Amino acid sequence: MSTSYVQTQSLPDFDLWQKKREKHSLISFTLEITARCNNNCRHCYINLPEDDQKAKAEELTFEEIKHIVDQAVDLGAVWCLITGGEPLLREDFEEIYLYLKRKGLLVSVFTNATLITQKHIDLFKKYPPRNLEVTVYGITQQTYTAVTRKPELFSSFKDGIDRLLQNKIPVDLKNVTIKANLEEFATIAAFCRKHSNAPFRFDPLLHLRFDRDEKQNEEIRNQRLTPEEIAVLECSDKVRFSALTKNCDKLVLSDRIKPEKPYLFTCGAGLSDFVVSYNGNYRLCSSLWHPDCMQDLRNTSVSEAKTSLTSKIRNMQTDSRDFLEKCGVCPLINFCIWCPAHAYLETGVLELACSYFCEVAERRYGNLTYGSIKKDYLNTEKTYYLTSD
């Protein structure tokens, strides 16, 4: 009798994930180890100033992080994302990273790359992350500064990217597309495609602030692309447009009817993962900041939070006409980014529809089915490099 063995297999294709999801078992969790960031990006919905002493004082200690990690692993977690803010601002980043690795976890890291030093390179070479993701805001001094408002960090960003690439540390390069870098999108996309370890991803949809800071929210609104610009941008990207076109019929819920029980949360949030905010709050997803949808892990266990909070949130129902007659029955909901978490960030209410989301969804669908695209922001024939010119 012959026996065959799988020597290598892509992690997303590994059937362990599906088996764990079917049982609602814990697969992964996210640690937002700080909300502070050394950049000051116009679009960011979570960043606090690097020198914000109040935010720093509220951050989980290393011992508290270890306690949460131990509990997550005991519950079956196999994957952890370290993010922020900018996680490398933490003086104990290396200790946190190594503790996760010693627990046997796959570890991903989101960073802006401006703080990458040889010490980090040595760490990542000896104990490789599952993946390292860097958002490329601009590849010229002018555009990078227009987004981050930190001209002095552009050279640090270039140095960080160069260090990673030269040391052959796999890095996934992505982009958040806003008014300030739209004209450079083609150049950014080409650079990311040339140097990234993963397919290029970009996100043109901005969320409002987790702390509801109105001054910063106005800045975010001013940096949002119009629905037309978003649709044109997506259609100009061959890979993204092809995927949307291929799945268009599946995305439209033509038979959507009013549910017998108007549950607010119908996604998979909280079933196989969770998020821990910088100050210790357990959340079902990174976007969910409603005060009634968080639980302090300094006062309760991960297991209790996963059981009680997840059940509470997923059983939330509403009699809001705005939800029942709009988002709750909209056949284009999959072309939209509406969900209760995003609605709260946008309006302060979980159930409210958001006109901007609606317009984006309608324009996306319209371009896929009838639209003619007259602009093309993407030129993949050119090769681009980081420059300070």
mmCIF file of C-alpha atoms in Angstrom:
data_model
loop_
_atom_site.group_PDB
_atom_site.id
_atom_site.type_symbol
_atom_site.label_atom_id
_atom_site.label_comp_id
_atom_site.label_asym_id
_atom_site.label_seq_id
_atom_site.Cartn_x
_atom_site.Cartn_y
_atom_site.Cartn_z
ATOM 1 C CA MET A 1 0.000 0.000 0.000
ATOM 2 C CA SER A 2 1.417 3.366 -0.991
ATOM 3 C CA THR A 3 0.924 6.489 1.015
ATOM 4 C CA SER A 4 1.309 9.999 -0.350
ATOM 5 C CA TYR A 5 2.141 13.054 1.684
ATOM 6 C CA VAL A 6 1.586 16.733 1.050
ATOM 7 C CA GLN A 7 5.003 18.362 1.239
ATOM 8 C CA THR A 8 3.873 21.949 0.695
ATOM 9 C CA GLN A 9 0.493 23.623 0.580
ATOM 10 C CA SER A 10 -0.661 27.226 0.577
ATOM 11 C CA LEU A 11 -1.919 28.122 4.051
ATOM 12 C CA PRO A 12 -5.216 29.612 2.800
ATOM 13 C CA ASP A 13 -5.902 26.269 1.058
ATOM 14 C CA PHE A 14 -5.221 24.190 4.154
ATOM 15 C CA ASP A 15 -8.496 22.482 5.101
ATOM 16 C CA LEU A 16 -7.814 23.022 8.819
ATOM 17 C CA TRP A 17 -9.227 26.553 8.438
ATOM 18 C CA GLN A 18 -12.532 25.333 7.030
ATOM 19 C CA LYS A 19 -12.896 22.642 9.680
ATOM 20 C CA LYS A 20 -12.266 25.164 12.462
ATOM 21 C CA ARG A 21 -14.658 27.705 10.921
ATOM 22 C CA GLU A 22 -17.414 25.119 10.676
ATOM 23 C CA LYS A 23 -17.058 24.514 14.419
ATOM 24 C CA HIS A 24 -16.736 28.268 15.107
ATOM 25 C CA SER A 25 -13.354 27.479 16.627
ATOM 26 C CA LEU A 26 -10.853 30.249 17.219
ATOM 27 C CA ILE A 27 -8.357 30.557 14.350
ATOM 28 C CA SER A 28 -6.734 33.959 14.686
ATOM 29 C CA PHE A 29 -6.642 37.182 16.625
ATOM 30 C CA THR A 30 -5.314 40.709 16.150
ATOM 31 C CA LEU A 31 -3.241 42.642 18.669
ATOM 32 C CA GLU A 32 -3.366 46.402 18.238
ATOM 33 C CA ILE A 33 -0.408 46.965 20.537
ATOM 34 C CA THR A 34 -0.545 50.756 20.203
ATOM 35 C CA ALA A 35 -2.747 53.410 18.646
ATOM 36 C CA ARG A 36 0.195 55.821 18.428
ATOM 37 C CA CYS A 37 1.925 56.445 15.126
ATOM 38 C CA ASN A 38 4.926 58.444 13.983
ATOM 39 C CA ASN A 39 3.059 59.338 10.785
ATOM 40 C CA ASN A 40 -0.001 61.589 10.756
ATOM 41 C CA CYS A 41 -1.876 60.299 7.714
ATOM 42 C CA ARG A 42 -4.824 62.386 6.561
ATOM 43 C CA HIS A 43 -7.081 59.374 6.123
ATOM 44 C CA CYS A 44 -6.306 57.313 9.229
ATOM 45 C CA TYR A 45 -9.235 56.395 11.459
ATOM 46 C CA ILE A 46 -7.254 55.159 14.465
ATOM 47 C CA ASN A 47 -3.858 56.868 14.785
ATOM 48 C CA LEU A 48 -2.937 58.955 17.806
ATOM 49 C CA PRO A 49 0.214 61.123 18.069
ATOM 50 C CA GLU A 50 3.503 59.383 18.758
ATOM 51 C CA ASP A 51 4.002 61.419 21.933
ATOM 52 C CA ASP A 52 0.448 60.957 23.269
ATOM 53 C CA GLN A 53 1.272 60.078 26.874
ATOM 54 C CA LYS A 54 -2.315 59.243 27.805
ATOM 55 C CA ALA A 55 -2.564 56.710 24.985
ATOM 56 C CA LYS A 56 0.823 55.261 25.918
ATOM 57 C CA ALA A 57 -0.201 54.885 29.559
ATOM 58 C CA GLU A 58 -3.371 53.001 28.506
ATOM 59 C CA GLU A 59 -1.499 50.473 26.378
ATOM 60 C CA LEU A 60 -1.459 46.861 27.469
ATOM 61 C CA THR A 61 1.748 45.899 29.235
ATOM 62 C CA PHE A 62 3.877 43.022 27.988
ATOM 63 C CA GLU A 63 2.639 40.870 30.869
ATOM 64 C CA GLU A 64 -0.979 41.647 30.002
ATOM 65 C CA ILE A 65 -0.329 40.812 26.348
ATOM 66 C CA LYS A 66 1.274 37.512 27.341
ATOM 67 C CA HIS A 67 -1.784 36.628 29.426
ATOM 68 C CA ILE A 68 -4.126 37.313 26.495
ATOM 69 C CA VAL A 69 -1.905 35.361 24.089
ATOM 70 C CA ASP A 70 -1.793 32.364 26.437
ATOM 71 C CA GLN A 71 -5.582 32.299 26.604
ATOM 72 C CA ALA A 72 -5.975 32.645 22.830
ATOM 73 C CA VAL A 73 -3.585 29.764 22.184
ATOM 74 C CA ASP A 74 -5.378 27.609 24.749
ATOM 75 C CA LEU A 75 -8.600 28.279 22.822
ATOM 76 C CA GLY A 76 -6.990 27.048 19.592
ATOM 77 C CA ALA A 77 -5.615 30.178 17.909
ATOM 78 C CA VAL A 78 -2.869 29.514 15.365
ATOM 79 C CA TRP A 79 -2.416 32.956 13.824
ATOM 80 C CA CYS A 80 -1.836 36.462 15.198
ATOM 81 C CA LEU A 81 -1.587 39.864 13.528
ATOM 82 C CA ILE A 82 0.455 42.566 15.255
ATOM 83 C CA THR A 83 -0.657 46.039 14.235
ATOM 84 C CA GLY A 84 -1.282 49.540 15.548
ATOM 85 C CA GLY A 85 -0.905 52.503 15.119
ATOM 86 C CA GLU A 86 2.698 51.772 14.315
ATOM 87 C CA PRO A 87 3.670 48.644 16.285
ATOM 88 C CA LEU A 88 7.416 49.275 16.036
ATOM 89 C CA LEU A 89 6.944 52.291 18.317
ATOM 90 C CA ARG A 90 6.651 49.843 21.200
ATOM 91 C CA GLU A 91 10.027 49.514 22.900
ATOM 92 C CA ASP A 92 9.115 45.916 23.735
ATOM 93 C CA PHE A 93 8.063 44.987 20.174
ATOM 94 C CA GLU A 94 10.785 42.351 19.883
ATOM 95 C CA GLU A 95 9.748 40.719 23.166
ATOM 96 C CA ILE A 96 6.099 40.652 22.080
ATOM 97 C CA TYR A 97 6.987 39.239 18.659
ATOM 98 C CA LEU A 98 9.240 36.532 20.057
ATOM 99 C CA TYR A 99 6.665 35.520 22.658
ATOM 100 C CA LEU A 100 4.097 34.957 19.913
ATOM 101 C CA LYS A 101 6.595 32.916 17.907
ATOM 102 C CA ARG A 102 7.524 30.822 20.955
ATOM 103 C CA LYS A 103 3.851 30.019 21.458
ATOM 104 C CA GLY A 104 3.910 28.433 18.010
ATOM 105 C CA LEU A 105 1.784 31.090 16.333
ATOM 106 C CA LEU A 106 1.960 32.223 12.749
ATOM 107 C CA VAL A 107 2.679 35.937 13.073
ATOM 108 C CA SER A 108 1.838 38.764 10.667
ATOM 109 C CA VAL A 109 2.997 42.349 11.135
ATOM 110 C CA PHE A 110 1.572 45.589 9.691
ATOM 111 C CA THR A 111 4.084 48.455 9.689
ATOM 112 C CA ASN A 112 4.760 51.701 7.833
ATOM 113 C CA ALA A 113 8.448 50.617 7.515
ATOM 114 C CA THR A 114 9.860 53.956 8.719
ATOM 115 C CA LEU A 115 11.279 52.464 11.917
ATOM 116 C CA ILE A 116 12.865 49.351 10.401
ATOM 117 C CA THR A 117 16.436 48.957 11.691
ATOM 118 C CA GLN A 118 19.089 46.281 11.274
ATOM 119 C CA LYS A 119 17.892 44.856 14.587
ATOM 120 C CA HIS A 120 14.444 44.241 13.077
ATOM 121 C CA ILE A 121 16.007 42.748 9.965
ATOM 122 C CA ASP A 122 18.029 40.313 12.093
ATOM 123 C CA LEU A 123 14.889 39.420 14.038
ATOM 124 C CA PHE A 124 12.791 38.766 10.927
ATOM 125 C CA LYS A 125 15.570 36.776 9.247
ATOM 126 C CA LYS A 126 16.030 34.518 12.254
ATOM 127 C CA TYR A 127 12.325 34.232 13.068
ATOM 128 C CA PRO A 128 10.450 34.977 9.833
ATOM 129 C CA PRO A 129 6.943 36.429 10.063
ATOM 130 C CA ARG A 130 4.127 34.736 8.193
ATOM 131 C CA ASN A 131 3.900 38.002 6.286
ATOM 132 C CA LEU A 132 4.954 41.597 6.686
ATOM 133 C CA GLU A 133 2.624 44.216 5.186
ATOM 134 C CA VAL A 134 3.590 47.770 4.332
ATOM 135 C CA THR A 135 1.260 50.433 2.957
ATOM 136 C CA VAL A 136 2.893 52.541 0.246
ATOM 137 C CA TYR A 137 1.374 56.017 0.515
ATOM 138 C CA GLY A 138 3.585 57.558 -2.141
ATOM 139 C CA ILE A 139 6.896 56.913 -3.854
ATOM 140 C CA THR A 140 7.908 60.526 -4.264
ATOM 141 C CA GLN A 141 8.676 62.929 -1.444
ATOM 142 C CA GLN A 142 5.811 65.198 -2.480
ATOM 143 C CA THR A 143 3.103 62.549 -2.489
ATOM 144 C CA TYR A 144 4.316 60.738 0.619
ATOM 145 C CA THR A 145 4.284 64.037 2.499
ATOM 146 C CA ALA A 146 0.870 64.986 1.123
ATOM 147 C CA VAL A 147 -0.561 61.831 2.724
ATOM 148 C CA THR A 148 1.459 61.454 5.932
ATOM 149 C CA ARG A 149 2.247 65.128 6.688
ATOM 150 C CA LYS A 150 5.712 63.954 7.760
ATOM 151 C CA PRO A 151 8.261 64.987 5.087
ATOM 152 C CA GLU A 152 11.165 63.984 7.316
ATOM 153 C CA LEU A 153 10.027 60.328 7.289
ATOM 154 C CA PHE A 154 10.151 59.745 3.536
ATOM 155 C CA SER A 155 13.842 58.859 3.594
ATOM 156 C CA SER A 156 13.189 56.514 6.544
ATOM 157 C CA PHE A 157 10.406 54.852 4.562
ATOM 158 C CA LYS A 158 12.736 54.339 1.582
ATOM 159 C CA ASP A 159 15.470 52.969 3.827
ATOM 160 C CA GLY A 160 13.035 50.584 5.533
ATOM 161 C CA ILE A 161 11.728 49.206 2.236
ATOM 162 C CA ASP A 162 15.270 48.880 0.881
ATOM 163 C CA ARG A 163 16.421 47.005 3.984
ATOM 164 C CA LEU A 164 13.553 44.533 3.684
ATOM 165 C CA LEU A 165 14.027 43.946 -0.038
ATOM 166 C CA GLN A 166 17.817 43.715 0.099
ATOM 167 C CA ASN A 167 17.631 41.138 2.883
ATOM 168 C CA LYS A 168 15.006 39.155 0.955
ATOM 169 C CA ILE A 169 12.431 39.423 3.713
ATOM 170 C CA PRO A 170 9.037 38.759 2.074
ATOM 171 C CA VAL A 171 6.957 41.909 2.182
ATOM 172 C CA ASP A 172 3.422 42.540 0.943
ATOM 173 C CA LEU A 173 3.063 46.043 -0.467
ATOM 174 C CA LYS A 174 -0.376 47.648 -0.622
ATOM 175 C CA ASN A 175 -1.942 51.077 -0.978
ATOM 176 C CA VAL A 176 -4.679 53.243 0.501
ATOM 177 C CA THR A 177 -5.857 55.486 -2.312
ATOM 178 C CA ILE A 178 -6.983 58.998 -1.384
ATOM 179 C CA LYS A 179 -7.172 62.399 -3.059
ATOM 180 C CA ALA A 180 -3.610 63.208 -1.983
ATOM 181 C CA ASN A 181 -2.021 60.266 -3.859
ATOM 182 C CA LEU A 182 -4.531 59.517 -6.618
ATOM 183 C CA GLU A 183 -2.429 61.054 -9.376
ATOM 184 C CA GLU A 184 0.495 58.832 -8.373
ATOM 185 C CA PHE A 185 -1.587 55.670 -8.176
ATOM 186 C CA ALA A 186 -0.192 54.200 -11.403
ATOM 187 C CA THR A 187 3.364 54.633 -10.188
ATOM 188 C CA ILE A 188 2.581 53.225 -6.752
ATOM 189 C CA ALA A 189 0.801 50.218 -8.258
ATOM 190 C CA ALA A 190 3.682 49.433 -10.604
ATOM 191 C CA PHE A 191 6.217 49.673 -7.779
ATOM 192 C CA CYS A 192 4.158 47.419 -5.494
ATOM 193 C CA ARG A 193 3.636 44.844 -8.228
ATOM 194 C CA LYS A 194 7.350 44.738 -8.968
ATOM 195 C CA HIS A 195 8.525 44.312 -5.378
ATOM 196 C CA SER A 196 5.652 42.752 -3.436
ATOM 197 C CA ASN A 197 5.549 39.185 -2.223
ATOM 198 C CA ALA A 198 1.767 39.092 -2.749
ATOM 199 C CA PRO A 199 -0.735 40.348 -5.334
ATOM 200 C CA PHE A 200 -1.162 44.118 -5.199
ATOM 201 C CA ARG A 201 -4.101 45.344 -3.112
ATOM 202 C CA PHE A 202 -5.458 48.836 -2.760
ATOM 203 C CA ASP A 203 -8.258 50.305 -0.687
ATOM 204 C CA PRO A 204 -10.055 53.466 -1.825
ATOM 205 C CA LEU A 205 -12.733 53.377 0.885
ATOM 206 C CA LEU A 206 -12.033 55.451 3.984
ATOM 207 C CA HIS A 207 -13.665 55.066 7.389
ATOM 208 C CA LEU A 208 -14.278 57.847 9.863
ATOM 209 C CA ARG A 209 -12.520 58.083 13.231
ATOM 210 C CA PHE A 210 -12.893 55.536 16.021
ATOM 211 C CA ASP A 211 -12.832 58.403 18.547
ATOM 212 C CA ARG A 212 -15.318 60.488 16.517
ATOM 213 C CA ASP A 213 -12.914 63.442 16.298
ATOM 214 C CA GLU A 214 -14.910 65.769 14.047
ATOM 215 C CA LYS A 215 -11.961 67.855 12.898
ATOM 216 C CA GLN A 216 -10.130 64.761 11.696
ATOM 217 C CA ASN A 217 -13.339 63.311 10.264
ATOM 218 C CA GLU A 218 -13.697 66.369 8.069
ATOM 219 C CA GLU A 219 -10.158 65.775 6.801
ATOM 220 C CA ILE A 220 -11.061 62.161 5.988
ATOM 221 C CA ARG A 221 -14.197 63.224 4.109
ATOM 222 C CA ASN A 222 -12.130 65.692 2.098
ATOM 223 C CA GLN A 223 -9.701 62.909 1.146
ATOM 224 C CA ARG A 224 -12.349 60.439 0.005
ATOM 225 C CA LEU A 225 -12.502 59.637 -3.673
ATOM 226 C CA THR A 226 -15.825 60.232 -5.341
ATOM 227 C CA PRO A 227 -17.923 57.155 -6.208
ATOM 228 C CA GLU A 228 -17.048 57.791 -9.862
ATOM 229 C CA GLU A 229 -13.314 57.886 -9.094
ATOM 230 C CA ILE A 230 -13.545 54.656 -7.104
ATOM 231 C CA ALA A 231 -15.395 52.858 -9.882
ATOM 232 C CA VAL A 232 -12.974 54.102 -12.532
ATOM 233 C CA LEU A 233 -9.969 53.134 -10.402
ATOM 234 C CA GLU A 234 -11.264 49.609 -9.827
ATOM 235 C CA CYS A 235 -12.141 49.127 -13.465
ATOM 236 C CA SER A 236 -8.670 50.289 -14.489
ATOM 237 C CA ASP A 237 -7.102 47.467 -12.449
ATOM 238 C CA LYS A 238 -7.387 44.372 -14.630
ATOM 239 C CA VAL A 239 -7.155 41.831 -11.815
ATOM 240 C CA ARG A 240 -9.690 43.554 -9.575
ATOM 241 C CA PHE A 241 -12.081 44.333 -12.418
ATOM 242 C CA SER A 242 -11.898 40.747 -13.668
ATOM 243 C CA ALA A 243 -12.732 39.376 -10.219
ATOM 244 C CA LEU A 244 -15.653 41.789 -9.797
ATOM 245 C CA THR A 245 -16.979 40.973 -13.264
ATOM 246 C CA LYS A 246 -16.635 37.224 -12.751
ATOM 247 C CA ASN A 247 -18.516 37.334 -9.453
ATOM 248 C CA CYS A 248 -20.996 40.068 -10.327
ATOM 249 C CA ASP A 249 -24.024 37.764 -10.515
ATOM 250 C CA LYS A 250 -23.088 36.122 -7.210
ATOM 251 C CA LEU A 251 -22.673 39.472 -5.485
ATOM 252 C CA VAL A 252 -26.127 40.761 -6.421
ATOM 253 C CA LEU A 253 -28.699 39.380 -4.002
ATOM 254 C CA SER A 254 -31.648 39.398 -6.375
ATOM 255 C CA ASP A 255 -33.808 37.303 -4.043
ATOM 256 C CA ARG A 256 -33.064 39.292 -0.879
ATOM 257 C CA ILE A 257 -36.155 39.537 1.292
ATOM 258 C CA LYS A 258 -36.924 40.926 4.696
ATOM 259 C CA PRO A 259 -35.608 38.533 7.329
ATOM 260 C CA GLU A 260 -37.996 37.047 9.877
ATOM 261 C CA LYS A 261 -35.657 38.250 12.603
ATOM 262 C CA PRO A 262 -33.887 41.522 11.732
ATOM 263 C CA TYR A 263 -30.431 40.671 13.028
ATOM 264 C CA LEU A 264 -27.941 43.500 12.631
ATOM 265 C CA PHE A 265 -24.827 41.362 12.374
ATOM 266 C CA THR A 266 -24.998 38.687 9.692
ATOM 267 C CA CYS A 267 -21.278 38.473 8.875
ATOM 268 C CA GLY A 268 -18.771 36.045 10.353
ATOM 269 C CA ALA A 269 -17.223 38.560 12.759
ATOM 270 C CA GLY A 270 -16.261 37.040 16.081
ATOM 271 C CA LEU A 271 -16.884 33.431 15.130
ATOM 272 C CA SER A 272 -13.289 32.396 14.514
ATOM 273 C CA ASP A 273 -11.294 35.516 15.371
ATOM 274 C CA PHE A 274 -11.201 38.596 17.574
ATOM 275 C CA VAL A 275 -9.372 41.904 17.974
ATOM 276 C CA VAL A 276 -7.717 43.384 21.057
ATOM 277 C CA SER A 277 -7.444 47.176 21.093
ATOM 278 C CA TYR A 278 -4.365 48.946 22.417
ATOM 279 C CA ASN A 279 -6.125 49.555 25.746
ATOM 280 C CA GLY A 280 -7.307 45.976 26.226
ATOM 281 C CA ASN A 281 -10.819 45.953 24.777
ATOM 282 C CA TYR A 282 -12.031 42.719 23.157
ATOM 283 C CA ARG A 283 -13.794 43.416 19.841
ATOM 284 C CA LEU A 284 -15.295 41.194 17.188
ATOM 285 C CA CYS A 285 -13.572 43.012 14.330
ATOM 286 C CA SER A 286 -11.160 45.883 13.763
ATOM 287 C CA SER A 287 -13.932 48.277 12.674
ATOM 288 C CA LEU A 288 -16.288 47.676 15.598
ATOM 289 C CA TRP A 289 -15.821 50.485 18.141
ATOM 290 C CA HIS A 290 -19.344 50.885 19.532
ATOM 291 C CA PRO A 291 -19.041 51.044 23.355
ATOM 292 C CA ASP A 292 -21.744 48.387 23.776
ATOM 293 C CA CYS A 293 -19.752 46.022 21.547
ATOM 294 C CA MET A 294 -16.515 45.864 23.539
ATOM 295 C CA GLN A 295 -15.386 44.107 26.695
ATOM 296 C CA ASP A 296 -12.343 44.926 28.832
ATOM 297 C CA LEU A 297 -9.934 41.971 28.948
ATOM 298 C CA ARG A 298 -8.335 43.432 32.044
ATOM 299 C CA ASN A 299 -11.535 42.456 33.861
ATOM 300 C CA THR A 300 -12.604 39.297 32.061
ATOM 301 C CA SER A 301 -11.155 36.292 30.279
ATOM 302 C CA VAL A 302 -10.865 35.830 26.522
ATOM 303 C CA SER A 303 -13.094 32.772 26.764
ATOM 304 C CA GLU A 304 -15.831 34.667 28.601
ATOM 305 C CA ALA A 305 -15.645 37.608 26.218
ATOM 306 C CA LYS A 306 -15.753 35.324 23.179
ATOM 307 C CA THR A 307 -18.785 33.515 24.503
ATOM 308 C CA SER A 308 -20.847 36.297 26.066
ATOM 309 C CA LEU A 309 -19.962 39.286 23.888
ATOM 310 C CA THR A 310 -20.122 37.391 20.605
ATOM 311 C CA SER A 311 -23.512 35.970 21.510
ATOM 312 C CA LYS A 312 -24.791 39.366 22.625
ATOM 313 C CA ILE A 313 -23.685 41.155 19.451
ATOM 314 C CA ARG A 314 -24.773 38.472 17.006
ATOM 315 C CA ASN A 315 -28.215 38.405 18.598
ATOM 316 C CA MET A 316 -28.727 42.159 18.271
ATOM 317 C CA GLN A 317 -31.973 42.943 16.447
ATOM 318 C CA THR A 318 -33.444 46.225 15.334
ATOM 319 C CA ASP A 319 -36.775 47.771 14.429
ATOM 320 C CA SER A 320 -35.083 50.673 12.634
ATOM 321 C CA ARG A 321 -36.933 51.428 9.405
ATOM 322 C CA ASP A 322 -33.713 52.823 7.993
ATOM 323 C CA PHE A 323 -32.187 49.344 8.277
ATOM 324 C CA LEU A 324 -35.267 47.256 7.532
ATOM 325 C CA GLU A 325 -36.203 49.174 4.383
ATOM 326 C CA LYS A 326 -32.722 50.025 3.105
ATOM 327 C CA CYS A 327 -29.485 48.245 3.985
ATOM 328 C CA GLY A 328 -31.173 45.169 5.452
ATOM 329 C CA VAL A 329 -32.846 44.324 2.139
ATOM 330 C CA CYS A 330 -30.561 45.996 -0.419
ATOM 331 C CA PRO A 331 -29.534 43.599 -3.224
ATOM 332 C CA LEU A 332 -26.285 45.553 -3.762
ATOM 333 C CA ILE A 333 -25.057 45.170 -0.178
ATOM 334 C CA ASN A 334 -22.040 43.164 -1.402
ATOM 335 C CA PHE A 335 -20.899 46.088 -3.565
ATOM 336 C CA CYS A 336 -21.049 48.323 -0.534
ATOM 337 C CA ILE A 337 -18.945 48.500 2.618
ATOM 338 C CA TRP A 338 -22.012 48.978 4.809
ATOM 339 C CA CYS A 339 -22.145 46.971 8.003
ATOM 340 C CA PRO A 340 -23.173 47.979 11.534
ATOM 341 C CA ALA A 341 -19.540 48.648 12.492
ATOM 342 C CA HIS A 342 -18.943 50.952 9.529
ATOM 343 C CA ALA A 343 -22.331 52.609 10.036
ATOM 344 C CA TYR A 344 -21.359 53.458 13.616
ATOM 345 C CA LEU A 345 -18.070 55.007 12.513
ATOM 346 C CA GLU A 346 -19.929 56.989 9.866
ATOM 347 C CA THR A 347 -23.010 58.100 11.802
ATOM 348 C CA GLY A 348 -22.682 57.138 15.470
ATOM 349 C CA VAL A 349 -25.588 54.692 15.037
ATOM 350 C CA LEU A 350 -25.302 50.993 14.157
ATOM 351 C CA GLU A 351 -28.460 50.834 12.020
ATOM 352 C CA LEU A 352 -28.245 53.918 9.803
ATOM 353 C CA ALA A 353 -27.723 53.824 6.067
ATOM 354 C CA CYS A 354 -24.836 55.875 4.666
ATOM 355 C CA SER A 355 -25.423 57.765 1.444
ATOM 356 C CA TYR A 356 -21.744 57.691 0.415
ATOM 357 C CA PHE A 357 -21.660 53.886 0.677
ATOM 358 C CA CYS A 358 -24.862 53.662 -1.360
ATOM 359 C CA GLU A 359 -23.479 55.851 -4.126
ATOM 360 C CA VAL A 360 -20.277 53.815 -4.310
ATOM 361 C CA ALA A 361 -22.220 50.542 -4.537
ATOM 362 C CA GLU A 362 -24.514 51.849 -7.270
ATOM 363 C CA ARG A 363 -21.613 53.213 -9.295
ATOM 364 C CA ARG A 364 -19.623 49.993 -8.928
ATOM 365 C CA TYR A 365 -22.530 47.905 -10.113
ATOM 366 C CA GLY A 366 -23.356 50.320 -12.894
ATOM 367 C CA ASN A 367 -19.829 50.221 -14.288
ATOM 368 C CA LEU A 368 -19.731 46.431 -14.148
ATOM 369 C CA THR A 369 -22.974 46.032 -16.037
ATOM 370 C CA TYR A 370 -23.346 49.048 -18.326
ATOM 371 C CA GLY A 371 -20.556 51.521 -17.723
ATOM 372 C CA SER A 372 -17.985 52.831 -20.115
ATOM 373 C CA ILE A 373 -14.595 53.683 -18.656
ATOM 374 C CA LYS A 374 -12.977 56.723 -20.224
ATOM 375 C CA LYS A 375 -10.069 57.196 -17.797
ATOM 376 C CA ASP A 376 -7.242 54.802 -17.060
ATOM 377 C CA TYR A 377 -5.104 55.620 -14.031
ATOM 378 C CA LEU A 378 -3.095 52.424 -14.366
ATOM 379 C CA ASN A 379 -0.196 51.983 -16.791
ATOM 380 C CA THR A 380 1.560 48.688 -16.185
ATOM 381 C CA GLU A 381 3.964 49.132 -19.096
ATOM 382 C CA LYS A 382 6.237 51.449 -17.099
ATOM 383 C CA THR A 383 8.670 50.606 -14.338
ATOM 384 C CA TYR A 384 8.870 52.946 -11.357
ATOM 385 C CA TYR A 385 11.356 53.373 -8.545
ATOM 386 C CA LEU A 386 11.430 55.209 -5.253
ATOM 387 C CA THR A 387 12.734 58.704 -5.742
ATOM 388 C CA SER A 388 13.096 61.835 -3.665
ATOM 389 C CA ASP A 389 12.754 64.079 -6.714
#
